[in-house]
Amino acid sequence: MRTIAPTQTSPVMNLADAAAYLGRTKNALKIMRHRDRGPRSFLADGRIYYYTADVDAWLAKQAEADKRFNPALDPVNAPVQIRRSRPTRSRPAA
Protein backbone atom coordinates (compact mmCIF):
# COMPACT_ATOMS: atom_id res chain seq x y z
CA MET A 1 0.00 0.00 0.00
CA ARG A 2 1.38 3.37 -1.02
CA THR A 3 0.99 6.26 1.42
CA ILE A 4 0.88 9.88 0.44
CA ALA A 5 2.63 12.46 2.59
CA PRO A 6 0.37 15.28 3.81
CA THR A 7 0.40 18.37 1.63
CA GLN A 8 -1.42 21.67 1.58
CA THR A 9 -4.11 20.09 -0.62
CA SER A 10 -4.52 17.02 1.61
CA PRO A 11 -5.75 18.00 5.08
CA VAL A 12 -6.08 14.35 6.15
CA MET A 13 -3.37 11.84 7.08
CA ASN A 14 -3.74 8.12 7.57
CA LEU A 15 -2.11 6.35 10.51
CA ALA A 16 1.16 5.65 8.70
CA ASP A 17 1.50 9.26 7.50
CA ALA A 18 0.74 10.65 10.96
CA ALA A 19 3.27 8.30 12.53
CA ALA A 20 5.95 9.39 10.06
CA TYR A 21 5.01 13.06 10.54
CA LEU A 22 5.36 12.77 14.34
CA GLY A 23 8.39 10.47 14.27
CA ARG A 24 6.50 7.74 16.13
CA THR A 25 5.53 4.21 15.25
CA LYS A 26 2.02 3.29 14.15
CA ASN A 27 1.66 1.17 17.27
CA ALA A 28 2.64 4.11 19.50
CA LEU A 29 -0.06 6.24 17.88
CA LYS A 30 -2.61 3.46 18.36
CA ILE A 31 -1.73 3.25 22.05
CA MET A 32 -1.95 7.04 22.46
CA ARG A 33 -5.31 6.97 20.68
CA HIS A 34 -6.57 4.20 22.95
CA ARG A 35 -5.49 6.16 26.05
CA ASP A 36 -6.93 9.47 24.70
CA ARG A 37 -3.49 11.07 24.86
CA GLY A 38 -2.64 11.67 21.20
CA PRO A 39 -3.97 13.99 18.53
CA ARG A 40 -7.65 13.82 17.64
CA SER A 41 -8.44 11.07 15.18
CA PHE A 42 -11.43 9.47 13.52
CA LEU A 43 -12.38 6.19 11.90
CA ALA A 44 -13.52 5.94 8.30
CA ASP A 45 -14.15 2.52 6.78
CA GLY A 46 -12.33 0.93 9.71
CA ARG A 47 -9.15 2.96 9.23
CA ILE A 48 -7.68 5.63 11.49
CA TYR A 49 -7.25 9.13 10.06
CA TYR A 50 -5.95 12.42 11.44
CA TYR A 51 -6.57 15.98 10.32
CA THR A 52 -3.23 17.69 9.76
CA ALA A 53 -4.45 20.77 11.64
CA ASP A 54 -5.34 18.62 14.67
CA VAL A 55 -1.91 16.98 14.66
CA ASP A 56 -0.21 20.39 14.46
CA ALA A 57 -2.42 21.75 17.25
CA TRP A 58 -1.64 18.74 19.45
CA LEU A 59 2.08 19.18 18.78
CA ALA A 60 1.88 22.88 19.72
CA LYS A 61 0.02 21.99 22.93
CA GLN A 62 2.75 19.47 23.82
CA ALA A 63 5.41 22.13 23.24
CA GLU A 64 3.58 24.62 25.48
CA ALA A 65 3.50 22.03 28.28
CA ASP A 66 7.27 21.48 28.04
CA LYS A 67 9.33 23.57 30.45
CA ARG A 68 12.18 23.79 27.92
CA PHE A 69 9.84 25.51 25.46
CA ASN A 70 7.81 27.54 27.97
CA PRO A 71 10.05 29.36 30.49
CA ALA A 72 7.06 30.08 32.75
CA LEU A 73 6.92 26.36 33.61
CA ASP A 74 10.61 26.07 34.49
CA PRO A 75 10.98 25.70 38.27
CA VAL A 76 14.31 27.55 38.13
CA ASN A 77 12.43 30.69 37.08
CA ALA A 78 9.87 30.36 39.87
CA PRO A 79 10.01 32.86 42.73
CA VAL A 80 11.78 31.68 45.83
CA GLN A 81 9.44 30.33 48.47
CA ILE A 82 10.45 30.78 52.08
CA ARG A 83 9.73 27.72 54.12
CA ARG A 84 8.30 28.17 57.54
CA SER A 85 9.71 25.89 60.16
CA ARG A 86 7.33 23.51 61.83
CA PRO A 87 6.64 24.11 65.49
CA THR A 88 8.44 21.69 67.74
CA ARG A 89 6.40 19.46 69.97
CA SER A 90 7.05 19.68 73.63
CA ARG A 91 7.92 16.37 75.22
CA PRO A 92 6.27 15.35 78.43
CA ALA A 93 8.54 15.17 81.44
CA ALA A 94 9.46 11.62 82.32
JSON list of C-alpha atoms in Angstrom, two decimals:
[
{"chain": "A", "resi": 1, "resn": "MET", "atom": "CA", "xyz": [0.00, 0.00, 0.00]},
{"chain": "A", "resi": 2, "resn": "ARG", "atom": "CA", "xyz": [1.38, 3.37, -1.02]},
{"chain": "A", "resi": 3, "resn": "THR", "atom": "CA", "xyz": [0.99, 6.26, 1.42]},
{"chain": "A", "resi": 4, "resn": "ILE", "atom": "CA", "xyz": [0.88, 9.88, 0.44]},
{"chain": "A", "resi": 5, "resn": "ALA", "atom": "CA", "xyz": [2.63, 12.46, 2.59]},
{"chain": "A", "resi": 6, "resn": "PRO", "atom": "CA", "xyz": [0.37, 15.28, 3.81]},
{"chain": "A", "resi": 7, "resn": "THR", "atom": "CA", "xyz": [0.40, 18.37, 1.63]},
{"chain": "A", "resi": 8, "resn": "GLN", "atom": "CA", "xyz": [-1.42, 21.67, 1.58]},
{"chain": "A", "resi": 9, "resn": "THR", "atom": "CA", "xyz": [-4.11, 20.09, -0.62]},
{"chain": "A", "resi": 10, "resn": "SER", "atom": "CA", "xyz": [-4.52, 17.02, 1.61]},
{"chain": "A", "resi": 11, "resn": "PRO", "atom": "CA", "xyz": [-5.75, 18.00, 5.08]},
{"chain": "A", "resi": 12, "resn": "VAL", "atom": "CA", "xyz": [-6.08, 14.35, 6.15]},
{"chain": "A", "resi": 13, "resn": "MET", "atom": "CA", "xyz": [-3.37, 11.84, 7.08]},
{"chain": "A", "resi": 14, "resn": "ASN", "atom": "CA", "xyz": [-3.74, 8.12, 7.57]},
{"chain": "A", "resi": 15, "resn": "LEU", "atom": "CA", "xyz": [-2.11, 6.35, 10.51]},
{"chain": "A", "resi": 16, "resn": "ALA", "atom": "CA", "xyz": [1.16, 5.65, 8.70]},
{"chain": "A", "resi": 17, "resn": "ASP", "atom": "CA", "xyz": [1.50, 9.26, 7.50]},
{"chain": "A", "resi": 18, "resn": "ALA", "atom": "CA", "xyz": [0.74, 10.65, 10.96]},
{"chain": "A", "resi": 19, "resn": "ALA", "atom": "CA", "xyz": [3.27, 8.30, 12.53]},
{"chain": "A", "resi": 20, "resn": "ALA", "atom": "CA", "xyz": [5.95, 9.39, 10.06]},
{"chain": "A", "resi": 21, "resn": "TYR", "atom": "CA", "xyz": [5.01, 13.06, 10.54]},
{"chain": "A", "resi": 22, "resn": "LEU", "atom": "CA", "xyz": [5.36, 12.77, 14.34]},
{"chain": "A", "resi": 23, "resn": "GLY", "atom": "CA", "xyz": [8.39, 10.47, 14.27]},
{"chain": "A", "resi": 24, "resn": "ARG", "atom": "CA", "xyz": [6.50, 7.74, 16.13]},
{"chain": "A", "resi": 25, "resn": "THR", "atom": "CA", "xyz": [5.53, 4.21, 15.25]},
{"chain": "A", "resi": 26, "resn": "LYS", "atom": "CA", "xyz": [2.02, 3.29, 14.15]},
{"chain": "A", "resi": 27, "resn": "ASN", "atom": "CA", "xyz": [1.66, 1.17, 17.27]},
{"chain": "A", "resi": 28, "resn": "ALA", "atom": "CA", "xyz": [2.64, 4.11, 19.50]},
{"chain": "A", "resi": 29, "resn": "LEU", "atom": "CA", "xyz": [-0.06, 6.24, 17.88]},
{"chain": "A", "resi": 30, "resn": "LYS", "atom": "CA", "xyz": [-2.61, 3.46, 18.36]},
{"chain": "A", "resi": 31, "resn": "ILE", "atom": "CA", "xyz": [-1.73, 3.25, 22.05]},
{"chain": "A", "resi": 32, "resn": "MET", "atom": "CA", "xyz": [-1.95, 7.04, 22.46]},
{"chain": "A", "resi": 33, "resn": "ARG", "atom": "CA", "xyz": [-5.31, 6.97, 20.68]},
{"chain": "A", "resi": 34, "resn": "HIS", "atom": "CA", "xyz": [-6.57, 4.20, 22.95]},
{"chain": "A", "resi": 35, "resn": "ARG", "atom": "CA", "xyz": [-5.49, 6.16, 26.05]},
{"chain": "A", "resi": 36, "resn": "ASP", "atom": "CA", "xyz": [-6.93, 9.47, 24.70]},
{"chain": "A", "resi": 37, "resn": "ARG", "atom": "CA", "xyz": [-3.49, 11.07, 24.86]},
{"chain": "A", "resi": 38, "resn": "GLY", "atom": "CA", "xyz": [-2.64, 11.67, 21.20]},
{"chain": "A", "resi": 39, "resn": "PRO", "atom": "CA", "xyz": [-3.97, 13.99, 18.53]},
{"chain": "A", "resi": 40, "resn": "ARG", "atom": "CA", "xyz": [-7.65, 13.82, 17.64]},
{"chain": "A", "resi": 41, "resn": "SER", "atom": "CA", "xyz": [-8.44, 11.07, 15.18]},
{"chain": "A", "resi": 42, "resn": "PHE", "atom": "CA", "xyz": [-11.43, 9.47, 13.52]},
{"chain": "A", "resi": 43, "resn": "LEU", "atom": "CA", "xyz": [-12.38, 6.19, 11.90]},
{"chain": "A", "resi": 44, "resn": "ALA", "atom": "CA", "xyz": [-13.52, 5.94, 8.30]},
{"chain": "A", "resi": 45, "resn": "ASP", "atom": "CA", "xyz": [-14.15, 2.52, 6.78]},
{"chain": "A", "resi": 46, "resn": "GLY", "atom": "CA", "xyz": [-12.33, 0.93, 9.71]},
{"chain": "A", "resi": 47, "resn": "ARG", "atom": "CA", "xyz": [-9.15, 2.96, 9.23]},
{"chain": "A", "resi": 48, "resn": "ILE", "atom": "CA", "xyz": [-7.68, 5.63, 11.49]},
{"chain": "A", "resi": 49, "resn": "TYR", "atom": "CA", "xyz": [-7.25, 9.13, 10.06]},
{"chain": "A", "resi": 50, "resn": "TYR", "atom": "CA", "xyz": [-5.95, 12.42, 11.44]},
{"chain": "A", "resi": 51, "resn": "TYR", "atom": "CA", "xyz": [-6.57, 15.98, 10.32]},
{"chain": "A", "resi": 52, "resn": "THR", "atom": "CA", "xyz": [-3.23, 17.69, 9.76]},
{"chain": "A", "resi": 53, "resn": "ALA", "atom": "CA", "xyz": [-4.45, 20.77, 11.64]},
{"chain": "A", "resi": 54, "resn": "ASP", "atom": "CA", "xyz": [-5.34, 18.62, 14.67]},
{"chain": "A", "resi": 55, "resn": "VAL", "atom": "CA", "xyz": [-1.91, 16.98, 14.66]},
{"chain": "A", "resi": 56, "resn": "ASP", "atom": "CA", "xyz": [-0.21, 20.39, 14.46]},
{"chain": "A", "resi": 57, "resn": "ALA", "atom": "CA", "xyz": [-2.42, 21.75, 17.25]},
{"chain": "A", "resi": 58, "resn": "TRP", "atom": "CA", "xyz": [-1.64, 18.74, 19.45]},
{"chain": "A", "resi": 59, "resn": "LEU", "atom": "CA", "xyz": [2.08, 19.18, 18.78]},
{"chain": "A", "resi": 60, "resn": "ALA", "atom": "CA", "xyz": [1.88, 22.88, 19.72]},
{"chain": "A", "resi": 61, "resn": "LYS", "atom": "CA", "xyz": [0.02, 21.99, 22.93]},
{"chain": "A", "resi": 62, "resn": "GLN", "atom": "CA", "xyz": [2.75, 19.47, 23.82]},
{"chain": "A", "resi": 63, "resn": "ALA", "atom": "CA", "xyz": [5.41, 22.13, 23.24]},
{"chain": "A", "resi": 64, "resn": "GLU", "atom": "CA", "xyz": [3.58, 24.62, 25.48]},
{"chain": "A", "resi": 65, "resn": "ALA", "atom": "CA", "xyz": [3.50, 22.03, 28.28]},
{"chain": "A", "resi": 66, "resn": "ASP", "atom": "CA", "xyz": [7.27, 21.48, 28.04]},
{"chain": "A", "resi": 67, "resn": "LYS", "atom": "CA", "xyz": [9.33, 23.57, 30.45]},
{"chain": "A", "resi": 68, "resn": "ARG", "atom": "CA", "xyz": [12.18, 23.79, 27.92]},
{"chain": "A", "resi": 69, "resn": "PHE", "atom": "CA", "xyz": [9.84, 25.51, 25.46]},
{"chain": "A", "resi": 70, "resn": "ASN", "atom": "CA", "xyz": [7.81, 27.54, 27.97]},
{"chain": "A", "resi": 71, "resn": "PRO", "atom": "CA", "xyz": [10.05, 29.36, 30.49]},
{"chain": "A", "resi": 72, "resn": "ALA", "atom": "CA", "xyz": [7.06, 30.08, 32.75]},
{"chain": "A", "resi": 73, "resn": "LEU", "atom": "CA", "xyz": [6.92, 26.36, 33.61]},
{"chain": "A", "resi": 74, "resn": "ASP", "atom": "CA", "xyz": [10.61, 26.07, 34.49]},
{"chain": "A", "resi": 75, "resn": "PRO", "atom": "CA", "xyz": [10.98, 25.70, 38.27]},
{"chain": "A", "resi": 76, "resn": "VAL", "atom": "CA", "xyz": [14.31, 27.55, 38.13]},
{"chain": "A", "resi": 77, "resn": "ASN", "atom": "CA", "xyz": [12.43, 30.69, 37.08]},
{"chain": "A", "resi": 78, "resn": "ALA", "atom": "CA", "xyz": [9.87, 30.36, 39.87]},
{"chain": "A", "resi": 79, "resn": "PRO", "atom": "CA", "xyz": [10.01, 32.86, 42.73]},
{"chain": "A", "resi": 80, "resn": "VAL", "atom": "CA", "xyz": [11.78, 31.68, 45.83]},
{"chain": "A", "resi": 81, "resn": "GLN", "atom": "CA", "xyz": [9.44, 30.33, 48.47]},
{"chain": "A", "resi": 82, "resn": "ILE", "atom": "CA", "xyz": [10.45, 30.78, 52.08]},
{"chain": "A", "resi": 83, "resn": "ARG", "atom": "CA", "xyz": [9.73, 27.72, 54.12]},
{"chain": "A", "resi": 84, "resn": "ARG", "atom": "CA", "xyz": [8.30, 28.17, 57.54]},
{"chain": "A", "resi": 85, "resn": "SER", "atom": "CA", "xyz": [9.71, 25.89, 60.16]},
{"chain": "A", "resi": 86, "resn": "ARG", "atom": "CA", "xyz": [7.33, 23.51, 61.83]},
{"chain": "A", "resi": 87, "resn": "PRO", "atom": "CA", "xyz": [6.64, 24.11, 65.49]},
{"chain": "A", "resi": 88, "resn": "THR", "atom": "CA", "xyz": [8.44, 21.69, 67.74]},
{"chain": "A", "resi": 89, "resn": "ARG", "atom": "CA", "xyz": [6.40, 19.46, 69.97]},
{"chain": "A", "resi": 90, "resn": "SER", "atom": "CA", "xyz": [7.05, 19.68, 73.63]},
{"chain": "A", "resi": 91, "resn": "ARG", "atom": "CA", "xyz": [7.92, 16.37, 75.22]},
{"chain": "A", "resi": 92, "resn": "PRO", "atom": "CA", "xyz": [6.27, 15.35, 78.43]},
{"chain": "A", "resi": 93, "resn": "ALA", "atom": "CA", "xyz": [8.54, 15.17, 81.44]},
{"chain": "A", "resi": 94, "resn": "ALA", "atom": "CA", "xyz": [9.46, 11.62, 82.32]}
]
